Amino acid sequence: MRSSQLFGKTSKSEGLDYKIASHRLLTQAGYIRESTAGRLFFLPLGQRVQNKIIDVVRKHMEGIGAQEVLMPTLHPLELWQETNRTTTVSFELMTIKDRRDAEFALGGTAEEMAVDLVRKFNVSYKDLPFSIYQFSMKFRDEMRARGGLLRVREFIMKDAYSFGTEAQFKKTYQQYWDAYAAAFTELGLKTDVVAADNGYIGGEYCHEFVSESDAGESRYFIDETSGYAAHEDVATFQVDEKNLDEELQELKPVEAVRGTTMEDGVKLHNMPLWQQIKDVLYFDEATKRYILAIIRGDFDVNETKLMQAAGAWELRSATEEEIRDDLGSEPGFISPVDFAKQGKNSGHTVVIVADKSLRTVRNAYGGANRKHQDLLSINIDRDYVPDIEADIALAQPGMKSLKGGELIEKKGIEVGNIFQLGYHYTNLMKDAEYTDDAGTRQKYYMGCYGIGIGRTMAAIVDAHHDEKGIIWPDAIAPYRVYLARLGGDEAVVQAADELYQKLQAAHIDTLYDDRDISAGQKFADADLTGIPHRVVVSARTLKENAIEYKQRDKDAAEVISLDELLASRL
RNA sequence: CGGGGUGUGGCGCAGUUGGCUAGCGCGCCUGGUUUGGGACCAGGAGGUCGAAGGUUCGAGUCCUUUCACCCCGACCA
């Protein structure tokens, strides 16, 4: 490709107020351009990179025997209704009607479609396990797009779906795990594999592949001694025992003229934070229940764990009016002791969820559901009985993992994930069955596996750039060689043209900068664009009957012969 | 949806006590001189100032409404 013909220009504008390096560099270097928020044009350079990432991912999918298909973009809404996902993911599902008023979901993920496709066939146990996958545009009606490619509203995703028996699943899951690790390595990304929350996808467990980066949105914890890694949403940790050797004291109401924070309680009673009970009241819009989360004072509530424990979907904080009027309590003085007696009477459903940390403390203190009234020596079982006891605590850096090592907090970009779906979808969808060796119909045991192509591109730029621009790994660079011709002498032009022909003949993808611009501009563009190998032809190199070669990530250039270049550099 | 910010040629911006032909840099076009780290000279094209309505003799500038985008948060791959 000749630069003079390339659509999409570089820009040296410093003023772009994009916070994320990948966003700024990809825009400045002419890889992407925004349409509206969260919807992007991929320019020729960007599309080449995207295609190369797809090639790498495809190779690794084929390597584990997954078979590529392409599904429709518009999914019949009935399929989503069949699995109840029109309600659970309604916040981001986009729908559209055709001329006959048939309703469709714009596909944001395709579990239902995959199951629907498979159940159209009569499958034998001999066909199992198998996987189908696709690269296709996915639509997410995100509340807020951000960071260029990091969070967008439509993007190409590789999504794979495995079908098999429960006994086969473990191996399949491991195959995807290994294939993902290999693919990301080839793409130049170091990834951490972390246990994560399934969210609305369903199933019992899943893992995210995360590329560590300050630009990322995923917070996760790693215990480097044991290898334990988990997303903040699900991270577990050791809860230290506090004062279990203490005698139980009598429950004691006291006057407590204080503010409403935890610190106010600590100061007033001059007792440790951990001995205080933290009460956080939520309302679940999905199930119309109040959920009172209680936890040891030195911990915080993990809302993801809480939702899992309580079976809630749309959690929000309760308002002060609700605390007073619906539940007869008082903000800042909520207590599980005799909580919401009034509320229960007035017809509100209340669920009390206690964190297991409350079992590590005796004679706790906290509010009394009335303003300026506290209780001392509160004890679980005796003074209050939670409806649910579970781990609903947020892990903190420095805590010990269950395997003993210290939890280190990291931030990263989630580039891929693998989900165990189990029978979740095949239970909800009719006839998702194969015939086993005894001739009976059995449900498939499923997994699903995603990689965001554009986000992967952003993560790679994030991991591979310097102050001058992008530094692409060879495997996905839009071109392998940046051939710069300096000066317009006939001899130089001719030599550069010839070299360009030779590189093409050797099937080396080359971007030939044949523009009549200054050397400085060409070098700057070469650096910004990030093509890994730079070759210069100029009057100077011509005199030596050689060319100049430099790698993007190295400082020094070398003058070598053409033969040497072709034989050992490219 | 809440908070903050911004909309003026392709890009980045100035113009904000209303005032006459709307400016600057980059980029683009023409000609010329240049050519090893973002060159220079001369000439040129390109804007109904996000949109709609209003106030006024007069609106980029004031008022109302609205749309879009950026950042933070809620929320989420």
Coordinates of N, CA, C and O in Angstrom, one line a residue, chain A residues 353-469:
Chain A
V353 N -29.8 -10.4 55.4 CA -28.6 -11.2 55.0 C -27.4 -10.8 55.8 O -27.0 -9.6 55.8
A354 N -26.9 -11.8 56.5 CA -25.8 -11.5 57.4 C -24.5 -12.1 56.8 O -24.5 -13.2 56.3
D355 N -23.5 -11.3 56.9 CA -22.2 -11.8 56.4 C -21.6 -12.7 57.5 O -21.8 -12.5 58.7
K356 N -20.9 -13.7 57.0 CA -20.4 -14.7 58.0 C -19.4 -14.1 59.0 O -19.1 -14.7 60.0
S357 N -18.9 -12.9 58.7 CA -17.9 -12.2 59.6 C -18.6 -11.9 60.9 O -17.9 -11.8 61.9
L358 N -19.9 -11.9 61.0 CA -20.6 -11.5 62.2 C -20.4 -12.7 63.2 O -20.7 -12.5 64.4
R359 N -20.0 -13.9 62.7 CA -19.8 -15.0 63.6 C -18.4 -14.9 64.3 O -18.1 -15.8 65.1
T360 N -17.6 -13.9 64.0 CA -16.3 -13.8 64.5 C -16.2 -12.7 65.6 O -15.2 -12.4 66.1
V361 N -17.4 -12.2 66.0 CA -17.4 -11.1 67.0 C -18.5 -11.3 68.0 O -19.6 -11.8 67.6
R362 N -18.3 -11.0 69.2 CA -19.3 -11.1 70.2 C -19.5 -9.7 70.8 O -18.7 -8.8 70.8
N363 N -20.7 -9.6 71.4 CA -21.0 -8.3 72.1 C -20.8 -7.1 71.2 O -20.2 -6.2 71.6
A364 N -21.4 -7.2 70.0 CA -21.3 -6.1 69.1 C -22.2 -5.0 69.5 O -23.0 -5.1 70.4
Y365 N -22.0 -3.8 68.8 CA -22.8 -2.7 69.1 C -23.3 -2.1 67.8 O -22.7 -2.3 66.7
G366 N -24.3 -1.2 67.9 CA -24.9 -0.6 66.7 C -26.2 0.1 67.1 O -26.5 0.2 68.3
G367 N -26.9 0.5 66.0 CA -28.1 1.2 66.2 C -29.3 0.4 66.9 O -29.1 -0.8 67.1
A368 N -30.4 1.1 67.1 CA -31.5 0.5 67.8 C -32.8 0.8 67.0 O -33.9 0.8 67.6
N369 N -32.6 1.2 65.7 CA -33.8 1.5 64.9 C -34.5 2.8 65.3 O -35.7 3.0 64.9
R370 N -33.9 3.5 66.2 CA -34.5 4.8 66.6 C -33.4 5.8 66.7 O -32.2 5.5 67.1
K371 N -33.8 7.1 66.4 CA -32.8 8.1 66.4 C -32.1 8.3 67.8 O -32.8 8.2 68.8
H372 N -30.8 8.4 67.8 CA -30.0 8.6 69.0 C -30.2 7.5 70.1 O -30.2 7.8 71.3
Q373 N -30.5 6.3 69.6 CA -30.5 5.1 70.4 C -29.6 4.0 69.9 O -29.7 3.7 68.7
D374 N -28.7 3.5 70.7 CA -27.9 2.4 70.3 C -28.1 1.2 71.2 O -28.7 1.3 72.2
L375 N -27.6 0.0 70.7 CA -27.6 -1.2 71.5 C -26.2 -1.6 71.7 O -25.4 -1.6 70.8
L376 N -25.9 -2.1 72.9 CA -24.6 -2.7 73.2 C -24.8 -4.2 73.4 O -25.9 -4.6 73.8
S377 N -23.8 -4.9 73.2 CA -23.8 -6.4 73.4 C -24.8 -7.1 72.6 O -25.6 -7.9 73.1
I378 N -24.8 -6.8 71.3 CA -25.7 -7.5 70.4 C -25.1 -8.8 70.0 O -23.9 -8.9 69.7
N379 N -25.8 -9.9 70.1 CA -25.2 -11.2 69.7 C -26.2 -12.0 68.7 O -27.4 -12.0 68.9
I380 N -25.5 -12.5 67.7 CA -26.3 -13.2 66.7 C -27.0 -14.4 67.3 O -26.5 -14.9 68.3
D381 N -28.0 -14.9 66.7 CA -28.9 -16.0 67.2 C -29.7 -15.6 68.4 O -30.9 -15.8 68.4
R382 N -29.0 -15.0 69.4 CA -29.8 -14.6 70.6 C -30.6 -13.4 70.4 O -31.8 -13.4 70.7
D383 N -30.0 -12.4 69.8 CA -30.8 -11.1 69.6 C -31.4 -10.9 68.2 O -32.3 -10.1 68.1
Y384 N -30.8 -11.5 67.3 CA -31.4 -11.4 65.9 C -31.1 -12.7 65.2 O -30.1 -13.4 65.5
V385 N -31.9 -13.1 64.3 CA -31.7 -14.3 63.5 C -31.8 -13.9 62.0 O -32.9 -13.5 61.5
P386 N -30.7 -13.9 61.3 CA -30.7 -13.6 59.9 C -31.5 -14.6 59.1 O -31.6 -15.8 59.4
D387 N -32.1 -14.1 58.0 CA -32.8 -15.1 57.1 C -31.8 -15.8 56.3 O -32.0 -17.0 55.9
I388 N -30.7 -15.2 55.9 CA -29.6 -15.8 55.1 C -28.3 -15.5 55.7 O -28.1 -14.3 56.1
E389 N -27.4 -16.4 55.8 CA -26.0 -16.2 56.2 C -25.1 -16.6 55.1 O -25.3 -17.6 54.5
A390 N -24.3 -15.6 54.7 CA -23.4 -15.9 53.5 C -22.2 -15.0 53.5 O -22.1 -14.1 54.4
D391 N -21.3 -15.3 52.6 CA -20.1 -14.4 52.4 C -20.6 -13.3 51.5 O -20.8 -13.5 50.3
I392 N -20.8 -12.1 52.1 CA -21.2 -10.9 51.2 C -20.2 -9.8 51.4 O -20.5 -8.6 51.3
A393 N -19.0 -10.1 51.7 CA -18.0 -9.1 52.0 C -17.1 -8.8 50.9 O -16.7 -9.7 50.1
L394 N -16.7 -7.6 50.8 CA -15.8 -7.1 49.7 C -14.3 -7.3 50.2 O -14.0 -6.9 51.3
A395 N -13.6 -8.0 49.3 CA -12.2 -8.2 49.7 C -11.4 -6.9 49.6 O -11.8 -6.0 48.9
Q396 N -10.4 -6.8 50.5 CA -9.5 -5.6 50.5 C -8.1 -6.0 50.3 O -7.7 -7.1 50.7
P397 N -7.3 -5.1 49.6 CA -5.9 -5.4 49.4 C -5.2 -5.7 50.8 O -5.6 -5.0 51.8
G398 N -4.3 -6.6 50.8 CA -3.6 -6.9 52.1 C -4.3 -8.0 52.9 O -3.6 -8.6 53.8
M399 N -5.5 -8.4 52.6 CA -6.2 -9.5 53.3 C -5.5 -10.8 52.8 O -4.9 -10.9 51.8
K400 N -5.7 -11.8 53.6 CA -5.2 -13.1 53.2 C -6.2 -13.9 52.4 O -7.4 -14.0 52.8
S401 N -5.7 -14.5 51.3 CA -6.6 -15.4 50.6 C -6.9 -16.7 51.3 O -6.2 -17.0 52.3
L402 N -7.8 -17.4 50.9 CA -8.2 -18.7 51.6 C -7.0 -19.7 51.5 O -6.9 -20.6 52.3
K403 N -6.1 -19.4 50.5 CA -4.9 -20.3 50.4 C -3.7 -19.7 51.1 O -2.6 -20.3 51.0
G404 N -3.9 -18.6 51.8 CA -2.9 -18.2 52.7 C -2.0 -17.0 52.3 O -1.5 -16.3 53.1
G405 N -1.9 -16.7 51.0 CA -1.1 -15.6 50.5 C -1.8 -14.3 50.6 O -3.0 -14.2 50.8
E406 N -1.1 -13.2 50.4 CA -1.7 -11.9 50.5 C -2.4 -11.5 49.2 O -1.9 -11.8 48.2
L407 N -3.5 -10.9 49.3 CA -4.2 -10.5 48.2 C -3.7 -9.1 47.7 O -3.6 -8.2 48.4
I408 N -3.3 -9.1 46.4 CA -2.8 -7.9 45.8 C -3.9 -7.4 44.8 O -4.4 -8.2 44.0
E409 N -4.2 -6.1 44.9 CA -5.2 -5.6 44.0 C -4.7 -5.1 42.7 O -3.6 -4.5 42.6
K410 N -5.4 -5.5 41.6 CA -4.9 -5.0 40.3 C -6.1 -4.5 39.5 O -7.3 -4.9 39.8
K411 N -5.8 -3.7 38.4 CA -6.8 -3.3 37.5 C -6.5 -3.8 36.1 O -5.3 -3.8 35.8
G412 N -7.5 -4.1 35.4 CA -7.2 -4.6 34.0 C -8.4 -4.5 33.1 O -9.5 -4.2 33.4
I413 N -8.0 -4.8 31.8 CA -9.0 -4.8 30.7 C -9.5 -6.2 30.5 O -8.6 -7.1 30.2
E414 N -10.8 -6.5 30.6 CA -11.3 -7.8 30.4 C -11.4 -8.0 28.9 O -12.2 -7.4 28.2
V415 N -10.5 -8.9 28.4 CA -10.5 -9.1 26.9 C -11.2 -10.4 26.5 O -11.6 -10.6 25.4
G416 N -11.4 -11.3 27.5 CA -12.1 -12.5 27.1 C -12.7 -13.2 28.4 O -12.3 -12.8 29.5
N417 N -13.6 -14.1 28.1 CA -14.2 -14.8 29.3 C -14.7 -16.2 28.8 O -15.0 -16.4 27.7
I418 N -14.7 -17.1 29.8 CA -15.2 -18.4 29.5 C -16.2 -18.8 30.6 O -15.9 -18.5 31.8
F419 N -17.3 -19.3 30.2 CA -18.4 -19.5 31.2 C -18.8 -21.0 31.2 O -19.0 -21.6 30.1
Q420 N -19.0 -21.5 32.3 CA -19.7 -22.8 32.4 C -21.2 -22.4 32.5 O -21.6 -21.7 33.3
L421 N -21.9 -22.9 31.5 CA -23.4 -22.7 31.5 C -24.1 -23.8 32.1 O -25.3 -23.7 32.6
G422 N -23.5 -25.0 32.0 CA -24.2 -26.2 32.5 C -25.5 -26.4 31.8 O -25.6 -26.3 30.6
Y423 N -26.6 -26.7 32.5 CA -27.9 -27.0 31.9 C -28.7 -25.7 31.9 O -29.9 -25.8 31.7
H424 N -28.1 -24.6 32.3 CA -28.9 -23.4 32.5 C -29.9 -23.1 31.3 O -31.1 -22.9 31.4
Y425 N -29.3 -23.1 30.1 CA -30.1 -22.8 28.9 C -30.9 -24.0 28.4 O -32.0 -23.9 27.9
T426 N -30.3 -25.1 28.5 CA -31.0 -26.3 28.0 C -32.2 -26.7 28.9 O -33.1 -27.4 28.4
N427 N -32.1 -26.3 30.1 CA -33.3 -26.5 31.0 C -34.4 -25.5 30.6 O -35.6 -25.9 30.7
L428 N -34.0 -24.3 30.3 CA -35.0 -23.3 30.0 C -35.6 -23.4 28.6 O -36.7 -23.0 28.3
M429 N -34.8 -23.9 27.7 CA -35.3 -24.0 26.3 C -35.7 -25.5 25.9 O -35.0 -26.4 26.2
K430 N -36.9 -25.5 25.3 CA -37.4 -26.9 25.0 C -36.5 -27.6 24.0 O -36.0 -27.0 23.1
D431 N -36.5 -28.9 24.1 CA -35.9 -29.8 23.1 C -34.4 -29.6 22.8 O -34.0 -29.9 21.8
A432 N -33.7 -29.0 23.8 CA -32.3 -28.8 23.6 C -31.6 -30.1 24.1 O -30.9 -30.2 25.1
E433 N -31.8 -31.2 23.3 CA -31.5 -32.5 23.7 C -30.8 -33.3 22.6 O -31.1 -33.1 21.4
Y434 N -30.0 -34.3 23.0 CA -29.4 -35.2 22.0 C -29.9 -36.6 22.5 O -30.5 -36.7 23.5
T435 N -29.5 -37.6 21.7 CA -29.9 -39.0 22.1 C -28.7 -39.7 22.6 O -27.7 -39.7 21.9
D436 N -28.8 -40.3 23.8 CA -27.7 -41.0 24.4 C -27.6 -42.4 23.9 O -28.4 -42.9 23.1
D437 N -26.6 -43.2 24.4 CA -26.4 -44.5 23.8 C -27.5 -45.5 24.2 O -27.5 -46.6 23.7
A438 N -28.3 -45.1 25.1 CA -29.5 -46.0 25.5 C -30.7 -45.5 24.7 O -31.8 -46.1 25.0
G439 N -30.6 -44.5 23.9 CA -31.7 -44.1 23.1 C -32.6 -43.1 23.8 O -33.7 -42.8 23.3
T440 N -32.2 -42.6 25.0 CA -33.0 -41.6 25.6 C -32.5 -40.2 25.3 O -31.3 -40.0 25.1
R441 N -33.4 -39.3 25.5 CA -33.1 -37.9 25.2 C -32.4 -37.2 26.4 O -32.9 -37.4 27.6
Q442 N -31.3 -36.5 26.2 CA -30.6 -35.9 27.3 C -30.3 -34.5 27.0 O -30.1 -34.1 25.8
K443 N -30.3 -33.7 28.0 CA -30.0 -32.2 27.8 C -28.5 -32.0 27.6 O -27.7 -32.7 28.2
Y444 N -28.2 -31.0 26.8 CA -26.8 -30.7 26.6 C -26.3 -30.0 27.8 O -27.0 -29.2 28.5
Y445 N -25.0 -30.2 28.1 CA -24.3 -29.4 29.1 C -23.4 -28.4 28.3 O -22.6 -28.8 27.5
M446 N -23.6 -27.2 28.6 CA -23.0 -26.1 27.8 C -22.0 -25.2 28.4 O -21.9 -25.1 29.6
G447 N -21.2 -24.6 27.6 CA -20.3 -23.6 28.0 C -20.3 -22.5 26.9 O -20.7 -22.7 25.8
C448 N -20.0 -21.3 27.3 CA -19.8 -20.2 26.2 C -18.6 -19.4 26.5 O -18.1 -19.4 27.7
Y449 N -18.0 -18.8 25.4 CA -16.6 -18.3 25.5 C -16.5 -17.1 24.6 O -16.8 -17.2 23.4
G450 N -16.2 -16.0 25.1 CA -16.2 -14.7 24.3 C -14.8 -14.0 24.3 O -14.1 -14.1 25.3
I451 N -14.6 -13.4 23.2 CA -13.4 -12.5 23.1 C -13.9 -11.2 22.4 O -14.4 -11.3 21.3
G452 N -13.7 -10.1 23.0 CA -14.0 -8.8 22.3 C -12.8 -8.4 21.5 O -11.7 -8.2 22.0
I453 N -13.0 -8.4 20.2 CA -11.9 -8.1 19.2 C -11.4 -6.7 19.4 O -10.2 -6.5 19.5
G454 N -12.3 -5.7 19.3 CA -11.9 -4.3 19.4 C -11.2 -4.0 20.7 O -10.2 -3.3 20.8
R455 N -11.8 -4.6 21.8 CA -11.2 -4.3 23.1 C -9.9 -4.9 23.2 O -9.0 -4.4 23.9
T456 N -9.7 -6.1 22.6 CA -8.4 -6.7 22.6 C -7.4 -5.8 21.9 O -6.2 -5.6 22.3
M457 N -7.8 -5.2 20.8 CA -7.0 -4.2 20.1 C -6.6 -3.1 21.0 O -5.4 -2.7 21.0
A458 N -7.5 -2.6 21.7 CA -7.2 -1.5 22.6 C -6.2 -1.9 23.7 O -5.3 -1.2 24.1
A459 N -6.4 -3.1 24.2 CA -5.5 -3.6 25.3 C -4.1 -3.8 24.8 O -3.1 -3.6 25.5
I460 N -4.0 -4.2 23.5 CA -2.7 -4.4 22.9 C -2.0 -3.1 22.8 O -0.8 -2.9 23.1
V461 N -2.7 -2.1 22.3 CA -2.1 -0.7 22.2 C -1.7 -0.2 23.6 O -0.6 0.3 23.8
D462 N -2.6 -0.5 24.5 CA -2.3 0.0 25.9 C -1.0 -0.7 26.4 O -0.2 0.0 27.1
A463 N -0.8 -1.9 26.0 CA 0.4 -2.6 26.5 C 1.6 -2.4 25.7 O 2.8 -2.6 26.1
H464 N 1.4 -1.9 24.5 CA 2.6 -1.7 23.5 C 2.5 -0.3 22.9 O 2.1 -0.2 21.8
H465 N 3.0 0.7 23.6 CA 3.1 2.0 23.1 C 4.2 2.8 23.8 O 4.5 2.4 24.9
D466 N 4.7 3.8 23.2 CA 5.5 4.8 24.0 C 5.0 6.2 23.7 O 4.0 6.4 23.1
E467 N 5.8 7.2 24.0 CA 5.3 8.5 23.9 C 5.2 8.9 22.4 O 4.4 9.9 22.1
K468 N 5.9 8.2 21.5 CA 5.8 8.6 20.1 C 4.6 7.9 19.4 O 4.2 8.3 18.3
G469 N 4.1 6.8 19.9 CA 3.1 6.1 19.2 C 2.9 4.6 19.6 O 3.4 4.2 20.6

